[in-house]
């Protein structure tokens, strides 16, 4: 089968080459991938930026999420059959969706939303699960709460705004002026052009921030959070608490604690809670997302569709940091 692989970290461009079709374990299904989506984690994985949390053996097939059709089912898979159209986020130790087939545990997938085509469905798993786990599982957003989601026109922002509105929140976001209509159509209540205005000049006393930017933007979020509020970052530094929960060895927890001393100080000063989220694959939560999509609560936004053979152009575009929604990789026809 065709797959986009790297043979070492920091390889400048992955190459599309022939590799064997994977074999399935008893709890796996084999999926013929129709479409996959690009996520910033693809470049971070390629460059080895996540080696503290994830280590891969080479060669590595890139890509984290997908939509496709089941072509084989393991002996211990009770809930899927050949021919089912599914979508999913591959478990982190077995990624590889920029490929014609993937062998994947049945617990990481769900039936594809019926009202989406494969390209649209591939736009959901990673960003949908991340947004749901941040806003629902960790923050438990309640009606009337004020939530700030920077980067409203990005892969995460687009889904997170819609979910936060579904949970009844008042949502503020940042983006460029050219995306105002889009984020407004998703339900954003307060839109700030980050080129023109600093969000700390406009927002205050927020219940929650879903930080998608990290760095100074994350630090600035402590200025707008109210006492007792929550900041969940998916782009900043993991703290020692995260390292402990993630099961990292003590010395790595210590390193994270050292690296996040400033965040801990800001957390104390603001009397708020800081957490880092590293999203988890979950077939069950993809079922919940499917329901919300089929009810019209959430819709994906596809920026462009690029064939697998042009994977490097897709990664380069993702690297620009200015996509509108998701870049989709078309792998093969259904
Ligand atoms: N920890 C996890 O589990 C997890 C999961 C998913 C994602 N992430 C991380 O979350 C981050 C966001 O992911 P994503 O998929 O949303 O990225 P993305 O789709 O690449 O984000 C692109 C968007 O960011 C906007 N943007 C760029 N600079 C901005 C700024 N200074 N202020 C506000 N918006 C700005 C752009 O808007 P303009 O075009 O208007 O500039 C564009 O629409 C990445 O770092 C990713 O690795 C982490």
Coordinates of C-alpha atoms and ligand atoms in Angstrom, one line a residue:
X1 CA 0.0 0.0 0.0
X2 CA 1.0 3.6 -0.4
X3 CA 2.0 5.5 2.8
X4 CA 3.7 8.7 3.8
X5 CA 6.7 7.7 6.1
X6 CA 9.6 9.3 7.8
X7 CA 12.7 7.2 8.6
X8 CA 14.2 9.6 11.2
X9 CA 13.2 12.6 13.3
X10 CA 13.6 16.0 11.6
X11 CA 13.4 14.5 8.2
X12 CA 12.7 17.5 6.0
X13 CA 10.0 15.8 3.9
X14 CA 8.2 12.6 4.5
X15 CA 8.2 10.3 1.4
X16 CA 5.3 8.5 -0.1
X17 CA 6.3 4.9 -0.7
X18 CA 5.1 1.3 -0.8
X19 CA 4.9 -0.5 2.5
X20 CA 3.1 -3.8 3.5
X21 CA -0.6 -3.6 4.4
X22 CA -0.7 -4.0 8.3
X23 CA -1.9 -7.2 9.9
X24 CA -4.7 -7.0 12.5
X25 CA -4.7 -8.1 16.1
X26 CA -7.8 -9.9 17.5
X27 CA -9.2 -6.6 18.8
X28 CA -8.4 -4.6 15.6
X29 CA -10.2 -3.8 12.5
X30 CA -8.5 -3.1 9.1
X31 CA -9.7 0.2 7.6
X32 CA -9.3 1.2 4.0
X33 CA -8.7 4.9 4.5
X34 CA -10.5 7.3 2.2
X35 CA -9.4 10.5 3.8
X36 CA -7.2 11.7 6.7
X37 CA -6.6 15.1 8.2
X38 CA -3.5 17.1 8.9
X39 CA -3.0 18.3 12.5
X40 CA -0.1 20.4 13.9
X41 CA 0.9 17.3 15.9
X42 CA 2.1 15.7 12.6
X43 CA 4.9 18.3 12.2
X44 CA 5.7 18.1 15.9
X45 CA 5.9 14.3 15.6
X46 CA 8.1 14.5 12.5
X47 CA 10.4 16.9 14.2
X48 CA 10.6 14.9 17.4
X49 CA 9.2 17.8 19.5
X50 CA 7.1 15.4 21.5
X51 CA 9.8 12.9 22.4
X52 CA 9.3 13.6 26.1
X53 CA 5.8 12.2 25.8
X54 CA 5.9 10.0 22.7
X55 CA 8.7 7.9 21.3
X56 CA 8.4 6.1 17.9
X57 CA 10.4 3.5 16.1
X58 CA 11.3 4.2 12.6
X59 CA 10.2 4.0 9.8
X60 CA 7.0 5.7 11.0
X61 CA 3.8 6.2 9.0
X62 CA 2.6 9.6 9.7
X63 CA -1.0 10.8 10.4
X64 CA -3.4 10.6 13.3
X65 CA -7.0 10.6 12.2
X66 CA -9.1 9.3 9.3
X67 CA -12.4 8.2 7.8
X68 CA -12.7 5.0 5.8
X69 CA -14.3 1.7 5.4
X70 CA -13.7 -1.5 7.3
X71 CA -12.3 -4.4 5.2
X72 CA -11.4 -6.9 7.9
X73 CA -12.4 -7.5 11.5
X74 CA -10.5 -9.3 14.3
X75 CA -12.0 -12.3 16.2
X76 CA -12.6 -10.2 19.3
X77 CA -14.4 -7.3 17.7
X78 CA -18.1 -7.4 18.7
X79 CA -19.3 -4.0 17.4
X80 CA -18.1 -3.6 13.8
X81 CA -18.4 -5.5 10.5
X82 CA -16.8 -5.4 7.1
X83 CA -18.3 -2.5 5.0
X84 CA -18.9 -0.2 8.0
X85 CA -18.0 3.4 7.3
X86 CA -16.0 4.6 10.3
X87 CA -13.9 7.5 11.6
X88 CA -11.3 7.6 14.3
X89 CA -8.2 8.9 16.0
X90 CA -5.4 6.3 16.1
X91 CA -3.9 5.4 19.4
X92 CA -0.7 7.4 19.9
X93 CA 1.6 4.4 19.9
X94 CA 0.0 3.1 16.6
X95 CA -0.5 6.1 14.4
X96 CA -0.3 6.0 10.6
X97 CA -3.3 7.4 8.8
X98 CA -1.5 8.9 5.8
X99 CA -1.7 5.5 4.3
X100 CA -4.1 3.4 2.3
X101 CA -4.9 1.1 5.3
X102 CA -4.6 1.1 9.0
X103 CA -5.0 -1.7 11.6
X104 CA -6.7 0.0 14.6
X105 CA -8.2 -1.1 17.9
X106 CA -12.0 -1.2 17.6
X107 CA -12.3 1.0 20.8
X108 CA -10.7 3.9 19.0
X109 CA -13.3 4.2 16.2
X110 CA -17.0 4.9 15.7
X111 CA -19.4 4.8 12.8
X112 CA -18.9 7.9 10.6
X113 CA -21.6 10.6 10.9
X114 CA -24.2 9.8 8.3
X115 CA -24.5 13.4 7.1
X116 CA -20.8 13.9 6.4
X117 CA -18.8 12.6 3.4
X118 CA -15.5 10.9 4.2
X119 CA -13.5 14.1 3.7
X120 CA -15.7 16.0 6.2
X121 CA -15.7 13.1 8.6
X122 CA -11.9 13.0 8.6
X123 CA -11.8 16.6 9.8
X124 CA -13.4 15.7 13.1
X125 CA -11.7 13.0 15.3
X126 CA -8.6 14.7 16.7
X127 CA -9.9 18.2 17.1
X128 CA -13.4 17.0 18.1
X129 CA -12.1 14.7 20.9
X130 CA -9.6 17.4 22.1
X131 CA -12.3 20.1 22.3
X132 CA -14.8 17.7 24.0
X133 CA -12.3 16.5 26.5
X134 CA -11.2 20.1 27.4
X135 CA -14.7 21.7 27.5
X136 CA -16.7 18.8 28.9
X137 CA -14.4 16.4 30.7
X138 CA -12.0 18.9 32.4
X139 CA -13.8 22.2 32.5
X140 CA -17.4 21.0 32.7
X141 CA -18.6 24.2 31.1
X142 CA -22.0 25.3 32.3
X143 CA -24.6 27.6 30.8
X144 CA -23.8 31.2 31.2
X145 CA -20.1 30.7 31.8
X146 CA -17.6 32.9 29.9
X147 CA -15.1 30.9 27.8
X148 CA -12.2 32.3 25.8
X149 CA -11.0 30.2 22.9
X150 CA -8.1 31.9 21.0
X151 CA -7.6 30.9 17.3
X152 CA -11.3 30.5 16.5
X153 CA -10.7 29.8 12.8
X154 CA -8.2 27.0 13.4
X155 CA -8.9 23.2 13.5
X156 CA -9.6 23.3 17.3
X157 CA -11.2 26.7 17.4
X158 CA -13.9 25.9 14.9
X159 CA -15.1 22.8 16.8
X160 CA -14.5 24.2 20.3
X161 CA -16.6 27.3 19.6
X162 CA -19.5 25.2 18.5
X163 CA -19.2 22.9 21.4
X164 CA -18.9 25.7 24.0
X165 CA -22.0 27.3 22.5
X166 CA -23.8 24.0 22.8
X167 CA -22.9 23.8 26.5
X168 CA -24.5 27.3 26.8
X169 CA -21.3 29.4 27.2
X170 CA -20.6 33.0 26.2
X171 CA -17.7 32.6 23.9
X172 CA -14.9 35.0 23.0
X173 CA -12.3 34.2 20.4
X174 CA -9.4 35.8 18.5
X175 CA -8.8 35.5 14.7
X176 CA -8.0 37.8 11.7
X177 CA -10.7 40.1 10.3
X178 CA -11.1 37.9 7.2
X179 CA -12.4 35.1 9.5
X180 CA -14.9 37.2 11.5
X181 CA -18.0 36.0 9.5
X182 CA -16.9 32.4 9.8
X183 CA -16.5 32.5 13.6
X184 CA -19.6 34.5 14.0
X185 CA -21.5 31.9 12.1
X186 CA -20.2 29.3 14.5
X187 CA -21.7 31.2 17.4
X188 CA -18.8 33.3 18.8
X189 CA -20.2 36.2 20.9
X190 CA -17.1 38.4 21.1
X191 CA -14.5 38.4 18.3
X192 CA -11.1 40.1 18.6
X193 CA -8.8 40.8 15.7
X194 CA -5.5 39.6 17.2
X195 CA -3.6 41.8 14.7
X196 CA -5.3 44.9 16.1
X197 CA -6.0 44.3 19.7
X198 CA -4.6 42.5 22.7
X199 CA -7.3 40.2 24.2
X200 CA -6.2 41.3 27.7
X201 CA -7.4 44.8 26.9
X202 CA -10.9 43.6 26.1
X203 CA -11.7 40.5 28.2
X204 CA -11.9 40.1 32.0
X205 CA -13.3 37.8 34.7
X206 CA -13.5 34.7 32.4
X207 CA -14.5 31.3 33.8
X208 CA -12.4 29.3 31.4
X209 CA -9.8 29.6 28.8
X210 CA -9.0 26.8 26.3
X211 CA -5.5 27.9 25.3
X212 CA -4.6 26.9 21.7
X213 CA -1.6 29.2 21.4
X214 CA 0.8 28.5 24.3
X215 CA 3.7 30.9 25.1
X216 CA 2.9 34.5 25.9
X217 CA -0.7 34.1 24.9
X218 CA -1.1 31.4 27.6
X219 CA 0.7 33.6 30.2
X220 CA -1.6 36.5 29.3
X221 CA -4.6 34.3 29.8
X222 CA -4.0 34.5 33.6
X223 CA -4.9 38.2 33.4
X224 CA -8.4 37.5 32.2
X225 CA -9.3 34.5 34.3
X226 CA -11.4 35.0 37.4
X227 CA -10.5 33.4 40.8
X228 CA -11.6 29.8 40.7
X229 CA -11.5 29.8 36.9
X230 CA -9.8 27.2 34.8
X231 CA -7.1 27.4 32.1
X232 CA -6.6 24.3 30.0
X233 CA -3.8 24.4 27.5
X234 CA -3.3 22.1 24.6
X235 CA -0.4 24.1 23.2
X236 CA 1.6 25.3 26.2
X237 CA 3.9 23.4 28.5
X238 CA 2.7 20.3 30.4
X239 CA 3.2 20.8 34.1
X240 CA 4.4 18.3 36.7
X241 CA 0.8 17.4 37.7
X242 CA 0.2 16.3 34.1
X243 CA 3.5 14.4 34.0
X244 CA 2.4 12.5 37.1
X245 CA -1.1 11.7 35.7
X246 CA 0.5 10.7 32.4
X247 CA 2.7 8.2 34.2
X248 CA 6.0 9.9 33.4
X249 CA 9.1 9.0 35.5
X250 CA 9.9 11.2 38.4
X251 CA 12.8 12.9 36.7
X252 CA 10.6 13.9 33.8
X253 CA 7.9 15.2 36.2
X254 CA 10.7 17.2 37.9
X255 CA 11.9 18.7 34.6
X256 CA 8.3 19.7 33.7
X257 CA 7.9 21.3 37.2
X258 CA 11.1 23.3 36.6
X259 CA 10.0 24.4 33.1
X260 CA 6.6 25.5 34.3
X261 CA 7.6 27.4 37.5
X262 CA 6.3 30.7 36.0
X263 CA 2.9 29.1 35.1
X264 CA 2.6 27.7 38.7
X265 CA 3.3 31.2 40.0
X266 CA 0.7 32.8 37.7
X267 CA -1.8 30.0 38.7
X268 CA -1.3 30.9 42.4
X269 CA -1.5 34.6 41.8
X270 CA -4.7 34.3 39.8
X271 CA -6.2 31.7 42.2
X272 CA -7.0 29.7 39.1
X273 CA -6.3 26.2 37.9
X274 CA -3.9 25.4 35.1
X275 CA -4.0 22.0 33.3
X276 CA -2.4 20.7 30.2
X277 CA -4.4 18.3 28.1
X278 CA -3.0 15.7 25.8
X279 CA -6.1 14.3 24.1
X280 CA -6.9 10.6 24.3
X281 CA -8.5 8.5 21.5
X282 CA -12.0 7.4 22.4
X283 CA -14.5 5.5 20.2
X284 CA -17.2 6.2 22.8
X285 CA -16.7 10.0 22.6
X286 CA -16.7 9.8 18.8
X287 CA -20.2 8.3 19.1
X288 CA -21.2 11.3 21.2
X289 CA -19.6 13.6 18.6
X290 CA -21.4 11.8 15.8
X291 CA -24.7 12.4 17.6
X292 CA -24.0 16.1 17.9
X293 CA -22.9 16.3 14.2
X294 CA -26.1 14.5 13.0
X295 CA -28.2 16.8 15.2
X296 CA -26.5 19.8 13.4
X297 CA -24.8 21.0 16.6
X298 CA -21.3 20.7 15.2
X299 CA -20.1 21.0 11.6
X300 CA -16.6 20.7 10.3
X301 CA -14.9 23.3 8.1
X302 CA -12.6 22.0 5.4
X303 CA -10.0 24.4 4.2
X304 CA -8.7 22.3 1.3
X305 CA -8.3 18.7 0.1
X306 CA -4.9 17.6 -1.0
X307 CA -3.9 14.2 -2.4
X308 CA -1.5 11.9 -0.5
X309 CA 1.1 12.3 -3.2
X310 CA 1.3 16.0 -2.3
X311 CA 1.6 15.4 1.5
X312 CA 4.6 17.8 1.7
X313 CA 2.6 20.7 0.3
X314 CA -0.1 19.9 2.9
X315 CA 2.3 19.9 5.8
X316 CA 3.9 23.1 4.6
X317 CA 0.5 24.8 4.4
X318 CA -0.3 23.5 8.0
X319 CA 3.1 24.9 9.1
X320 CA 2.0 28.4 7.9
X321 CA -0.3 28.4 11.0
X322 CA -3.0 30.3 9.0
X323 CA -5.4 27.6 7.8
X324 CA -9.1 28.0 8.0
X325 CA -10.4 24.8 9.6
X326 CA -8.9 21.5 8.4
X327 CA -6.6 20.4 5.6
X328 CA -7.7 17.0 4.3
X329 CA -5.6 14.4 2.7
X330 CA -7.5 12.4 0.1
X331 CA -6.1 8.9 0.1
X332 CA -8.2 6.7 -2.2
X333 CA -11.8 6.6 -3.5
X334 CA -14.4 4.9 -1.4
Ligands
LIG1 N1 -2.5 18.7 23.4 C1 -3.4 18.2 22.5 O1 -3.9 17.1 22.7 C2 -3.6 18.9 21.2 C3 -4.7 18.5 20.4 C4 -4.9 19.2 19.2 C5 -4.2 20.4 18.9 N2 -3.2 20.7 19.8 C6 -2.4 22.0 19.5 O2 -3.3 23.1 19.5 C7 -2.8 24.1 18.7 C8 -3.9 24.6 17.7 O3 -4.2 23.5 16.9 P1 -5.1 23.8 15.6 O4 -5.4 22.5 14.9 O5 -6.3 24.6 15.9 O6 -4.1 24.7 14.7 P2 -4.3 25.4 13.3 O7 -5.6 24.8 12.7 O8 -3.1 25.3 12.6 O9 -4.6 26.9 13.7 C9 -4.7 27.8 12.6 C10 -5.4 29.0 13.0 O10 -4.7 29.7 14.0 C11 -5.0 31.1 13.9 N3 -3.9 31.9 14.4 C12 -2.7 32.0 14.0 N4 -2.0 32.9 14.8 C13 -2.9 33.4 15.7 C14 -2.8 34.2 16.8 N5 -1.6 34.9 17.1 N6 -3.9 34.5 17.6 C15 -5.0 33.8 17.3 N7 -5.2 33.0 16.3 C16 -4.1 32.7 15.5 C17 -5.1 31.3 12.4 O11 -6.0 32.4 12.1 P3 -5.5 33.4 11.0 O12 -5.5 32.7 9.7 O13 -6.6 34.4 11.1 O14 -4.2 33.9 11.4 C18 -5.7 29.9 11.9 O15 -7.0 30.0 11.6 C19 -1.5 23.5 18.0 O16 -0.4 23.9 18.7 C20 -1.7 22.0 18.2 O17 -0.5 21.3 18.2 C21 -2.9 20.0 20.9

